[in-house]
Structures are given as C-alpha cells and as structure tokens.
Coordinates of C-alpha atoms and ligand atoms in Angstrom, one line a residue:
M1035 CA -34.7 17.4 9.3
R1036 CA -33.4 14.2 7.7
A1037 CA -32.1 16.1 4.8
S1038 CA -30.2 18.6 6.9
L1039 CA -28.7 15.8 8.9
A1040 CA -27.5 14.2 5.7
V1041 CA -25.9 17.5 4.7
I1042 CA -24.2 17.8 8.1
T1043 CA -23.0 14.2 7.8
L1044 CA -21.6 14.9 4.4
L1045 CA -19.8 18.0 5.6
V1046 CA -18.2 16.1 8.5
F1047 CA -17.2 13.3 6.2
S1048 CA -15.8 15.5 3.5
T1049 CA -13.8 17.4 6.1
T1050 CA -12.4 14.2 7.3
I1051 CA -11.9 12.6 4.0
H1052 CA -10.1 15.6 2.4
A1053 CA -7.3 15.4 5.0
H1054 CA -5.3 13.2 2.6
T1055 CA -2.2 11.4 3.6
W1056 CA 1.6 11.6 3.7
V1057 CA 4.3 9.7 5.7
E1058 CA 4.3 10.9 9.3
E1059 CA 7.1 8.8 10.7
L1060 CA 9.6 6.1 9.9
N1061 CA 10.4 3.4 12.4
L1062 CA 12.9 0.5 12.5
I1063 CA 11.3 -2.8 13.1
A1064 CA 13.2 -5.5 15.1
S1065 CA 12.8 -9.1 14.0
N1066 CA 10.4 -9.7 16.8
G1067 CA 8.1 -7.1 15.3
T1068 CA 8.6 -4.3 17.8
F1069 CA 9.5 -0.8 16.7
V1070 CA 13.0 0.0 18.1
G1071 CA 15.3 3.0 18.2
N1072 CA 14.5 6.6 17.3
P1073 CA 11.9 7.5 14.7
G1074 CA 12.9 9.3 11.6
Y1075 CA 10.9 11.8 9.4
T1076 CA 10.4 12.9 5.9
R1077 CA 12.4 15.6 4.3
G1078 CA 11.4 19.1 5.4
W1079 CA 9.2 17.8 8.2
I1080 CA 7.0 20.2 9.9
P1081 CA 5.1 18.9 13.0
R1082 CA 1.3 19.3 13.2
T1083 CA 1.8 21.4 16.3
A1084 CA 3.8 24.1 14.3
P1085 CA 2.0 27.5 13.9
G1086 CA 0.2 27.8 10.7
W1087 CA 0.4 24.0 10.0
S1088 CA -2.2 22.6 7.7
D1089 CA -2.6 19.5 5.5
F1090 CA -1.3 21.4 2.6
V1091 CA 2.1 21.8 4.3
A1092 CA 2.5 18.1 4.3
E1093 CA 0.7 16.6 1.4
N1094 CA 2.0 16.3 -2.1
K1095 CA -0.9 15.7 -4.4
L1096 CA -0.7 15.0 -8.1
L1097 CA -3.8 15.1 -10.4
G1098 CA -4.6 15.0 -14.0
N1099 CA -1.8 13.6 -16.2
L1100 CA 0.4 13.3 -13.1
T1101 CA 3.1 15.5 -14.4
G1102 CA 5.3 17.1 -11.8
P1103 CA 8.3 16.4 -9.6
M1104 CA 8.3 13.4 -7.4
C1105 CA 9.0 15.5 -4.3
K1106 CA 7.2 18.4 -2.8
A1107 CA 9.1 21.7 -3.1
Q1108 CA 10.5 21.7 0.5
Q1109 CA 11.3 18.0 0.4
T1110 CA 14.8 18.6 -1.0
L1111 CA 17.6 16.1 -0.5
G1112 CA 18.9 16.0 3.0
N1113 CA 16.5 18.7 4.3
Y1114 CA 16.5 17.7 8.0
T1115 CA 16.7 19.3 11.4
A1116 CA 18.2 18.0 14.6
Q1117 CA 14.7 17.9 16.0
Y1118 CA 13.2 15.9 13.1
P1119 CA 16.1 13.9 11.7
A1120 CA 16.4 11.3 9.1
L1121 CA 15.9 7.7 10.2
S1122 CA 19.2 6.0 10.9
A1123 CA 19.3 2.4 9.5
A1124 CA 21.5 -0.2 7.9
P1125 CA 21.2 -2.5 4.9
N1126 CA 18.7 -5.3 5.4
D1127 CA 16.9 -3.4 8.2
Q1128 CA 13.1 -3.5 8.2
V1129 CA 11.5 -0.1 8.1
A1130 CA 7.9 1.0 8.7
L1131 CA 6.6 4.1 6.8
R1132 CA 3.7 5.2 8.9
Y1133 CA 0.7 7.3 7.8
L1134 CA -2.8 8.2 9.0
E1135 CA -5.7 6.7 7.1
N1136 CA -7.6 10.0 7.3
G1137 CA -10.9 8.3 6.6
H1138 CA -9.8 6.7 3.4
V1139 CA -10.1 3.3 5.1
T1140 CA -12.9 3.5 7.6
L1141 CA -15.0 5.9 5.5
F1142 CA -14.0 4.3 2.2
T1143 CA -17.4 4.5 0.5
V1144 CA -17.8 8.3 1.0
Q1145 CA -15.9 8.7 -2.3
Q1146 CA -17.3 6.4 -4.9
G1147 CA -15.1 4.6 -7.3
K1148 CA -12.0 4.5 -5.2
P1149 CA -9.8 1.4 -5.8
L1150 CA -9.3 -2.0 -4.2
G1151 CA -7.0 -2.0 -1.2
R1152 CA -7.9 1.6 -0.5
G1153 CA -5.3 2.3 -3.2
T1154 CA -1.8 1.0 -3.4
V1155 CA 1.4 2.2 -1.8
F1156 CA 4.6 1.8 -3.9
I1157 CA 8.0 2.2 -2.2
Y1158 CA 11.0 3.1 -4.3
G1159 CA 14.7 3.4 -3.1
T1160 CA 17.7 5.1 -4.7
T1161 CA 21.3 6.0 -4.1
K1162 CA 21.1 8.5 -6.9
P1163 CA 18.2 10.8 -6.1
S1164 CA 17.7 13.8 -8.3
P1165 CA 15.6 17.0 -8.1
D1166 CA 14.7 16.0 -11.7
D1167 CA 13.1 12.8 -10.5
T1168 CA 9.4 13.2 -11.6
Y1169 CA 6.5 11.0 -10.7
L1170 CA 6.2 9.7 -14.2
N1171 CA 9.9 9.0 -14.6
V1172 CA 9.9 6.9 -11.4
H1173 CA 6.4 5.5 -10.7
R1174 CA 5.7 2.3 -12.6
V1175 CA 9.0 2.8 -14.4
W1176 CA 11.7 1.9 -11.8
N1177 CA 11.3 -1.8 -11.2
A1178 CA 12.3 -4.4 -8.7
A1179 CA 15.4 -5.3 -10.7
G1180 CA 16.6 -1.7 -10.9
T1181 CA 16.6 -1.8 -14.7
G1182 CA 13.5 0.4 -15.3
G1183 CA 13.7 3.9 -16.8
N1184 CA 17.0 5.7 -16.1
G1185 CA 18.0 2.7 -13.9
N1186 CA 18.8 5.1 -11.0
G1187 CA 16.5 3.4 -8.4
K1188 CA 14.3 0.4 -7.8
L1189 CA 10.9 -0.6 -6.5
L1190 CA 11.3 -2.0 -3.0
A1191 CA 7.7 -2.9 -2.0
T1192 CA 4.0 -2.6 -2.8
R1193 CA 1.4 -2.6 0.0
P1194 CA -2.3 -2.0 0.1
F1195 CA -3.0 1.4 1.6
D1196 CA -5.1 -0.3 4.2
D1197 CA -2.7 -2.5 6.2
G1198 CA -5.6 -4.3 7.8
R1199 CA -5.1 -2.6 11.1
C1200 CA -5.4 1.1 10.9
Y1201 CA -8.4 3.3 11.8
Q1202 CA -9.3 6.7 12.9
I1203 CA -11.9 7.1 15.7
N1204 CA -15.3 7.5 14.1
D1205 CA -18.7 5.7 14.1
A1206 CA -18.1 3.7 11.0
P1207 CA -18.5 0.0 11.5
L1208 CA -14.9 -0.7 10.4
S1209 CA -13.6 1.7 13.0
T1210 CA -15.6 0.3 15.9
Q1211 CA -14.8 -3.2 14.8
R1212 CA -11.1 -2.6 14.8
Q1213 CA -11.2 -0.7 18.1
A1214 CA -12.7 -3.8 19.6
Q1215 CA -10.5 -6.2 17.7
F1216 CA -7.3 -4.5 18.9
N1217 CA -8.7 -3.4 22.3
Y1218 CA -7.5 0.1 21.6
K1219 CA -9.6 3.3 21.8
S1220 CA -7.2 5.7 20.0
E1221 CA -6.3 6.2 16.4
V1222 CA -4.1 3.5 14.9
W1223 CA -1.8 4.6 12.1
C1224 CA -1.3 2.6 8.9
Q1225 CA 2.1 1.3 7.8
A1226 CA 3.8 0.2 4.7
D1227 CA 6.9 -1.7 5.6
F1228 CA 9.9 -2.6 3.5
Q1229 CA 13.4 -3.9 3.8
I1230 CA 16.4 -1.8 3.0
P1231 CA 18.2 -3.6 0.2
A1232 CA 21.4 -5.6 1.0
D1233 CA 23.3 -3.5 -1.5
A1234 CA 22.4 -0.2 0.0
P1235 CA 25.4 1.7 1.4
T1236 CA 26.6 1.8 5.0
I1237 CA 27.4 5.5 4.9
G1238 CA 25.6 8.6 3.5
L1239 CA 22.0 8.9 2.5
Y1240 CA 19.6 6.4 1.0
T1241 CA 16.5 8.0 -0.5
V1242 CA 13.0 6.5 -0.4
Y1243 CA 9.9 7.6 -2.3
W1244 CA 6.5 6.7 -1.0
V1245 CA 3.8 6.8 -3.7
W1246 CA 0.1 6.3 -3.0
E1247 CA -2.0 5.6 -6.1
W1248 CA -5.6 6.7 -5.3
P1249 CA -7.5 7.2 -8.5
F1250 CA -11.2 7.3 -9.2
L1251 CA -12.2 4.3 -11.4
Y1252 CA -15.2 3.9 -13.6
S1253 CA -17.2 0.8 -13.1
N1254 CA -15.2 -1.0 -15.8
G1255 CA -11.9 -0.2 -14.1
A1256 CA -10.9 2.6 -16.5
I1257 CA -9.4 5.6 -14.7
Q1258 CA -11.9 8.4 -14.3
S1259 CA -9.4 10.7 -12.8
N1260 CA -5.9 10.3 -11.4
E1261 CA -5.0 11.2 -7.9
S1262 CA -1.7 10.3 -6.3
Y1263 CA 0.3 11.4 -3.3
T1264 CA 4.0 11.2 -2.6
S1265 CA 6.4 11.6 0.4
C1266 CA 10.1 11.9 0.0
M1267 CA 12.6 10.9 2.7
D1268 CA 16.2 10.1 3.2
I1269 CA 17.7 7.4 5.5
S1270 CA 21.0 8.1 7.1
M1271 CA 22.9 4.9 6.5
T1272 CA 25.0 3.1 9.1
P1273 CA 26.7 -0.3 9.2
N1274 CA 25.0 -1.1 12.5
A1275 CA 22.0 -3.2 11.8
V1276 CA 19.2 -3.7 14.3
P1277 CA 20.3 -6.7 16.4
N1278 CA 18.3 -9.9 15.9
A1279 CA 15.5 -10.0 18.4
G1280 CA 14.1 -13.5 17.7
S1281 CA 10.9 -14.3 15.7
F1282 CA 7.8 -12.2 15.3
D1283 CA 5.7 -12.0 18.5
S1284 CA 2.2 -11.5 17.3
T1285 CA 0.8 -11.3 20.9
Q1286 CA 2.1 -7.7 21.2
V1287 CA -0.3 -6.5 18.5
T1288 CA -3.0 -5.5 21.0
G1289 CA -3.8 -2.5 23.1
S1290 CA -1.1 0.2 22.7
G1291 CA 1.1 -2.5 21.1
V1292 CA -0.9 -2.0 17.9
M1293 CA 0.9 1.3 17.5
S1294 CA 4.4 -0.1 18.1
A1295 CA 4.7 -3.2 16.0
G1296 CA 5.2 -4.0 12.3
I1297 CA 2.9 -6.1 10.1
Q1298 CA 4.1 -9.7 10.3
A1299 CA 3.2 -10.6 6.7
Y1300 CA 5.2 -7.7 5.4
S1301 CA 8.3 -9.0 7.0
T1302 CA 8.4 -11.9 4.6
T1303 CA 7.0 -10.5 1.4
E1304 CA 8.0 -7.3 -0.3
F1305 CA 5.2 -7.3 -3.0
S1306 CA 1.8 -7.6 -1.3
V1307 CA 0.2 -6.2 -4.5
N1308 CA 1.2 -7.2 -8.0
P1309 CA 3.3 -4.2 -9.0
T1310 CA 2.4 -4.4 -12.7
A1311 CA -1.3 -4.7 -12.2
Y1312 CA -3.3 -1.4 -12.6
P1313 CA -5.7 -0.2 -9.9
Q1314 CA -8.8 -2.4 -9.7
V1315 CA -12.5 -1.7 -8.9
A1316 CA -13.3 -2.3 -5.2
P1317 CA -16.4 -4.5 -5.2
D1318 CA -17.6 -2.8 -2.0
N1319 CA -17.4 0.7 -3.6
P1320 CA -17.9 0.7 -7.4
N1321 CA -18.4 3.9 -9.3
P1322 CA -22.0 4.4 -10.2
I1323 CA -20.8 6.3 -13.3
P1324 CA -20.2 4.0 -16.2
A1325 CA -17.2 4.7 -18.4
P1326 CA -18.0 6.7 -21.6
P1327 CA -18.0 4.6 -24.7
G1328 CA -14.5 3.6 -25.8
V1329 CA -12.9 4.3 -22.4
E1330 CA -11.3 1.1 -21.3
P1331 CA -9.1 0.1 -18.4
P1332 CA -5.4 0.0 -19.3
S1333 CA -4.2 -3.3 -20.4
Q1334 CA -2.0 -4.9 -17.8
D1335 CA 1.1 -4.9 -19.9
P1336 CA 1.8 -5.3 -23.6
A1337 CA 2.8 -9.0 -23.4
A1338 CA -0.4 -9.7 -21.4
A1339 CA -2.5 -7.9 -24.0
A1340 CA -0.8 -9.7 -26.9
A1341 CA -1.2 -13.1 -25.2
A1342 CA -4.9 -12.4 -24.5
A1343 CA -5.6 -11.5 -28.1
A1344 CA -3.7 -14.6 -29.4
A1345 CA -5.1 -17.2 -27.1
P1346 CA -8.3 -16.2 -25.3
S1347 CA -9.3 -18.6 -22.6
T1348 CA -7.2 -21.5 -23.7
A1349 CA -5.3 -21.9 -20.6
T1350 CA -3.8 -25.3 -19.8
S1351 CA -2.0 -26.4 -16.8
A1352 CA 1.1 -27.2 -18.8
A1353 CA 1.2 -23.7 -20.2
A1354 CA 0.4 -22.0 -17.0
S1355 CA 2.5 -23.7 -14.5
P1356 CA 6.2 -23.2 -14.9
L1357 CA 7.0 -19.9 -13.1
A1358 CA 8.5 -20.6 -9.8
V1359 CA 7.5 -18.9 -6.6
S1360 CA 10.0 -18.0 -4.0
P1361 CA 9.5 -19.6 -0.6
A1362 CA 9.4 -16.1 0.9
A1363 CA 6.6 -15.0 -1.2
A1364 CA 4.2 -17.9 -1.0
P1365 CA 2.9 -17.9 2.6
S1366 CA 2.5 -14.2 3.0
S1367 CA -0.8 -12.9 1.8
V1368 CA -2.5 -10.5 4.2
S1369 CA -5.8 -12.0 5.4
N1370 CA -8.2 -9.4 6.6
A1371 CA -11.4 -10.1 8.5
N1372 CA -12.9 -7.0 7.0
E1373 CA -12.4 -8.1 3.4
G1374 CA -14.8 -11.0 3.7
A1375 CA -17.7 -11.7 1.4
K1376 CA -16.4 -10.1 -1.7
M1377 CA -15.7 -11.1 -5.3
V1378 CA -12.3 -10.4 -6.7
T1379 CA -11.2 -11.3 -10.2
V1380 CA -7.5 -11.5 -10.9
T1381 CA -6.2 -11.9 -14.4
V1382 CA -2.7 -13.3 -14.5
T1383 CA -0.6 -13.9 -17.6
E1384 CA 2.4 -15.7 -18.5
P1385 CA 3.8 -13.6 -21.3
A1386 CA 3.2 -14.9 -24.9
V1387 CA 1.5 -18.1 -23.7
T1388 CA -1.8 -17.6 -22.1
T1389 CA -4.1 -15.5 -20.0
V1390 CA -6.0 -17.0 -17.1
T1391 CA -8.7 -15.3 -15.1
V1392 CA -9.3 -16.5 -11.6
T1393 CA -12.4 -15.5 -9.7
A1394 CA -12.7 -16.0 -6.0
A1395 CA -16.0 -15.2 -4.3
S1396 CA -17.3 -14.9 -0.7
I1397 CA -14.0 -15.4 0.9
A1398 CA -14.4 -16.1 4.6
T1399 CA -11.3 -15.3 6.7
S1400 CA -10.9 -15.8 10.4
A1401 CA -10.9 -12.7 12.5
T1402 CA -7.5 -12.5 14.0
Q1403 CA -5.7 -9.6 15.6
N1404 CA -2.8 -9.7 13.3
Q1405 CA -2.5 -10.6 9.7
T1406 CA -2.7 -14.3 9.3
P1407 CA -0.6 -16.1 6.7
V1408 CA -3.0 -18.1 4.5
A1409 CA -1.3 -21.4 5.4
S1410 CA -2.4 -20.9 9.0
S1411 CA -5.9 -19.9 8.2
A1412 CA -6.5 -23.0 6.1
S1413 CA -8.8 -24.4 8.7
S1414 CA -11.3 -21.6 8.3
P1415 CA -14.0 -22.3 5.8
A1416 CA -13.0 -21.0 2.4
P1417 CA -13.9 -22.0 -1.1
S1418 CA -11.4 -23.7 -3.3
P1419 CA -10.6 -21.8 -6.4
S1420 CA -10.4 -23.4 -9.8
S1421 CA -6.8 -22.3 -10.0
A1422 CA -4.4 -20.2 -8.0
A1423 CA -2.8 -17.0 -8.7
I1424 CA 0.4 -16.1 -7.1
V1425 CA 2.5 -12.9 -7.2
A1426 CA 6.2 -13.5 -6.8
A1427 CA 8.5 -10.6 -7.1
D1428 CA 7.1 -8.6 -10.0
K1429 CA 5.9 -11.6 -12.0
P1430 CA 2.3 -13.0 -11.7
A1431 CA 2.3 -16.8 -12.1
V1432 CA -0.4 -19.4 -12.2
T1433 CA -0.3 -22.8 -10.6
P1434 CA -1.8 -25.8 -12.5
F1435 CA -5.5 -26.1 -12.8
L1436 CA -7.0 -29.1 -11.1
A1437 CA -4.5 -29.0 -8.4
P1438 CA -4.6 -32.2 -6.5
S1439 CA -5.0 -30.7 -3.0
K1440 CA -7.7 -28.3 -1.9
R1441 CA -6.5 -24.8 -1.4
S1442 CA -7.8 -21.9 0.5
V1443 CA -7.5 -18.4 -0.9
S1444 CA -7.3 -15.1 0.8
V1445 CA -8.0 -11.9 -1.0
R1446 CA -6.3 -8.7 -0.1
G1447 CA -5.4 -5.8 -2.3
R1448 CA -5.4 -7.2 -5.8
A1449 CA -3.5 -10.4 -5.4
V1450 CA -4.9 -13.8 -4.7
F1451 CA -2.4 -16.2 -3.1
V1452 CA -2.6 -19.7 -2.0
Ligands
LIG50 C1 13.4 22.6 4.2 O1 12.2 22.3 4.9 C2 11.7 23.5 5.6 C3 10.5 23.0 6.4 O2 9.5 22.3 5.5 C4 11.3 24.5 4.5 O3 10.8 25.7 5.1 C5 12.5 24.9 3.7 O4 12.2 25.7 2.7 C6 13.2 23.6 3.2 N1 14.5 24.0 2.6 C7 14.8 23.6 1.4 C8 16.2 24.1 0.9 O5 14.1 22.9 0.7
LIG51 C1 -3.7 9.4 -15.7 O1 -2.3 9.6 -15.8 C2 -1.7 8.9 -16.9 C3 -0.2 9.2 -16.8 O2 0.1 10.5 -16.9 C4 -2.3 9.4 -18.2 O3 -1.7 8.7 -19.3 C5 -3.8 9.3 -18.2 O4 -4.3 9.9 -19.4 C6 -4.4 9.9 -17.0 N1 -5.8 9.6 -17.0 C7 -6.7 10.6 -16.8 C8 -8.1 10.1 -16.8 O5 -6.4 11.7 -16.5
LIG52 C1 -0.1 17.4 -18.7 O1 -0.8 18.5 -18.4 C2 -0.1 19.7 -18.5 C3 -1.0 20.8 -17.9 O2 -2.2 20.8 -18.4 C4 0.3 20.0 -19.9 O3 1.1 21.1 -20.0 C5 1.1 18.8 -20.4 O4 1.4 18.9 -21.8 C6 0.4 17.5 -20.2 N1 1.3 16.4 -20.5 C7 0.9 15.3 -21.1 C8 2.0 14.3 -21.3 O5 -0.2 15.2 -21.5
LIG53 C1 11.5 -7.1 20.8 O1 12.9 -6.9 20.9 C2 13.2 -5.6 21.3 C3 14.7 -5.3 21.2 O2 15.4 -6.3 21.9 C4 12.7 -5.4 22.7 O3 12.9 -4.0 23.2 C5 11.2 -5.6 22.8 O4 10.7 -5.6 24.1 C6 10.9 -7.0 22.2 N1 9.4 -7.1 22.0 C7 8.7 -8.1 22.6 C8 7.3 -8.1 22.3 O5 9.2 -8.9 23.3

C-alpha cells in the first residue's frame, strides 16, 4: 500500500516536473511596480488552448554539450501574429519576462542535484540577431559590456529562476506557505525582469534571449549533465516610454496583485546572480551521487584560478577592498523567507590578487510579502559574516575584512550581498 502510494506520488510529481518552462508573456512594468499596457509574446507563440498544443510546442531544451541554435525552429525573427504580437516598448522601459515554475520551485527536491536558485535565468539583448546565433556563441559569451564573442549583443540581467514569489498549486510546503503569504489561491507565475538599454533603438525590433541554466550537479559542484532552456522574442521599439508612475508600491503585491506587479529588487539591480559564477550546489538538494574521480567543478574564470593557485587563503583587507560598488547594486539583494537556515559559500576573487571564500550560515530573513532589500531587513536577527561579498555589474568584489560595523547578509541565488 505504502509502496504503491509512493509510486503514484512519483508519477504525479514527474508529470508535473517534466512540464519544463519557457517565457509565456512579456509585460511592461511602470515605476510604481504595476504591469501596464498590452502584453507581448515570444516569437512563434502558440497559446496553450490551441488544438494539439503540448509542452514540446513551446519548450526549447538543450542537453549534452549544448550545441544547437539559440532559438527554437519556429522562433524566427519577427514571427508574430496580430493576436499574439511582440511587446511594444521604449529604451529604458522595465520589462517582465514571465514563466511558470512548473514544479521546479515548489517541488525542487524531486530532481536531486539541481542548482541553487532553482537555476539561473540569463537575459541577453541584441540589435543584430542572427539565425546563426547558437547557445554556445551567446550564453556566457556575450557580456554586460557588449564586448564578448562576436560583440553582436549583450547580457542585460541575471535572475534566480525562483523569484521568491512564484508557485503552482500543490501540497508542497513552499506552495502552501506562499499561497498564505500572498493571500492568493491560484498559481503565481515567476518573472525575470530587466531594463531595455538606453542605447536600444526607438524603431524596429530589439531581440531578447531568455536562457535558463538548469543542470544536474554532482555533490562537488561539477556538472553531471547539462540541461538548459531558451525562449526567443523580439520587442517592437517605440520612442514612447512608459510614463513615470511614482515609486514602487509594495502594498499591491498581495491577492491578485501578486500577478500584476514586478519584483521591486529587480528594478534597481540587473545582476541578481554573479554572471561569471558557475551553477552551485543547492544545500537543500545536493546530489547523492558523488562526482567520479577527477571530475571537478569548472573554475570560475582563468584569472580566479590563477590567483587561487598563486595566493591561497592569503586575503588581506588592503588587497581585497578596492573594487567599487555602484549605489544601484548595493541595496538590492533578494531576501527570501524560504531560503532561511542554509549554508552558502561564495568564493570571490579580485583578479591576480587574491581569492576569498565567504561562508554564511543559518541566515534568518524576515517573512515579508515582497522582496526586502537587505538594508531594510537589518533589524531581523542575522549573523555577521567575516567579510562581505558583493556582486556589482559583472565583477565580484570583496569589502574589507574586520569591517567596523556589523552587517547582515541575505543569501539568494549565488550572491551574498551586504
Ligand atoms: C511562425 O510560428 C508559427 C507558430 O509557432 C509556426 O507554425 C511557423 O512555422 C513559424 N514560421 C516561421 C517562418 O518560423
Ligand atoms: C556541458 O556543456 C559544456 C558546454 O558545451 C561542455 O563543455 C561540458 O562538457 C558539458 N558537460 C557535460 C557533463 O555534458
Ligand atoms: C556535441 O555533440 C554532438 C552530437 O553528439 C557532436 O556532433 C559534437 O561534435 C559535439 N560538440 C562538441 C564541441 O563536443
Ligand atoms: C501604477 O501606475 C499605473 C499607471 O499610472 C496605474 O494604472 C496603477 O494603478 C498604479 N498602481 C498602483 C498600485 O497604484
């Protein structure tokens, strides 16, 4: 009896979990946080209600060595219909790319060895899209400065797949907790938000690639097998930006409002996850399978590896301090009540100088309806780390050790901020 129940449970879970994910809808976000205007869609959009629709119509899955085009076959440039058009937006507008969690958040431990943050979403933008854009030519190659690879596009944002808000309706504790937290009894979609660059055009199409990195990791962090998903979309550019609507109103993020508002922390930080860090083991879901001998996690980058070899654990405050943090990046970590009581280790490196490992354990964060900037959650009990890691733009930086003031730390995705 118990065994057959377990089988049924597994079947139900695997049905749910294998739904996978793609971008469902694009929305403009006004400065007060509310979605405004008409939604947009991905290229070649087919609604779920269409005859013969299945997940496979929508998902673009890459496995193995991840070779293949960036975009699914029918997601060709400008493939839109009047019914499911491209989003219309202007430079500097904030955009939400919304997707369903499909169990990857609330039933996270069903698949063992999946990474921290429920994987990471990378958002790329380009005015020079090509059908020859491949996953490997773009992902982790195009950078924030636009100087990576063929230089045809740039990295606009990184977000944890779990935005701290989304859930499907199921009996998992995280789902029931979020249903109560947001006072909303229907599914809540996830979102990865980004700002259209100031130098984007005011006419024609601006192309956006959504990439979700979702590998299996061995317990040492080495990749057991690759798994990634992409969605390709164009934005129809206009000079007419969303009018200013005042500052973010977090009181709207409750009830059905949870489905019609952006994530406040995302509006001030483009890189919620260090874009050069590789996927990291989720402490709440490690892989029981150890890596075979000799299989190691990828080194974070060549400079980091060289620095680690040259000067292991010889960090000093003088060496570690000089990288500046932009004001926009500092107060913006996503604090998530469901990420409490974990241990996360972040290794940050200043090239050619030193490597510092920061470990933060048992982080307590206050349960709030929206994502709370760390600065405002400083009153909740939290340990002081021995140093602080900050991710600004695409550069990890370390503040001095023995900082004079106590700091609280919030852990989300792979980054630790103060
Ligand atoms: C455009 O999208 C539709 C719906 O997905 C698809 O049937 C069609 O083949 C696509 N066309 C091109 C030229 O990619
Ligand atoms: C994952 O993909 C990368 C990029 O193609 C490749 O170098 C690596 O060997 C792959 N790892 C596995 C375990 O397939
Ligand atoms: C990736 O896998 C494909 C199919 O197995 C193979 O043809 C190709 O050579 C591989 N590429 C790399 C870079 O390993
Ligand atoms: C935010 O501004 C938009 C546009 O003016 C408006 O429609 C919406 O009601 C505002 N949201 C809140 C919560 O006031």
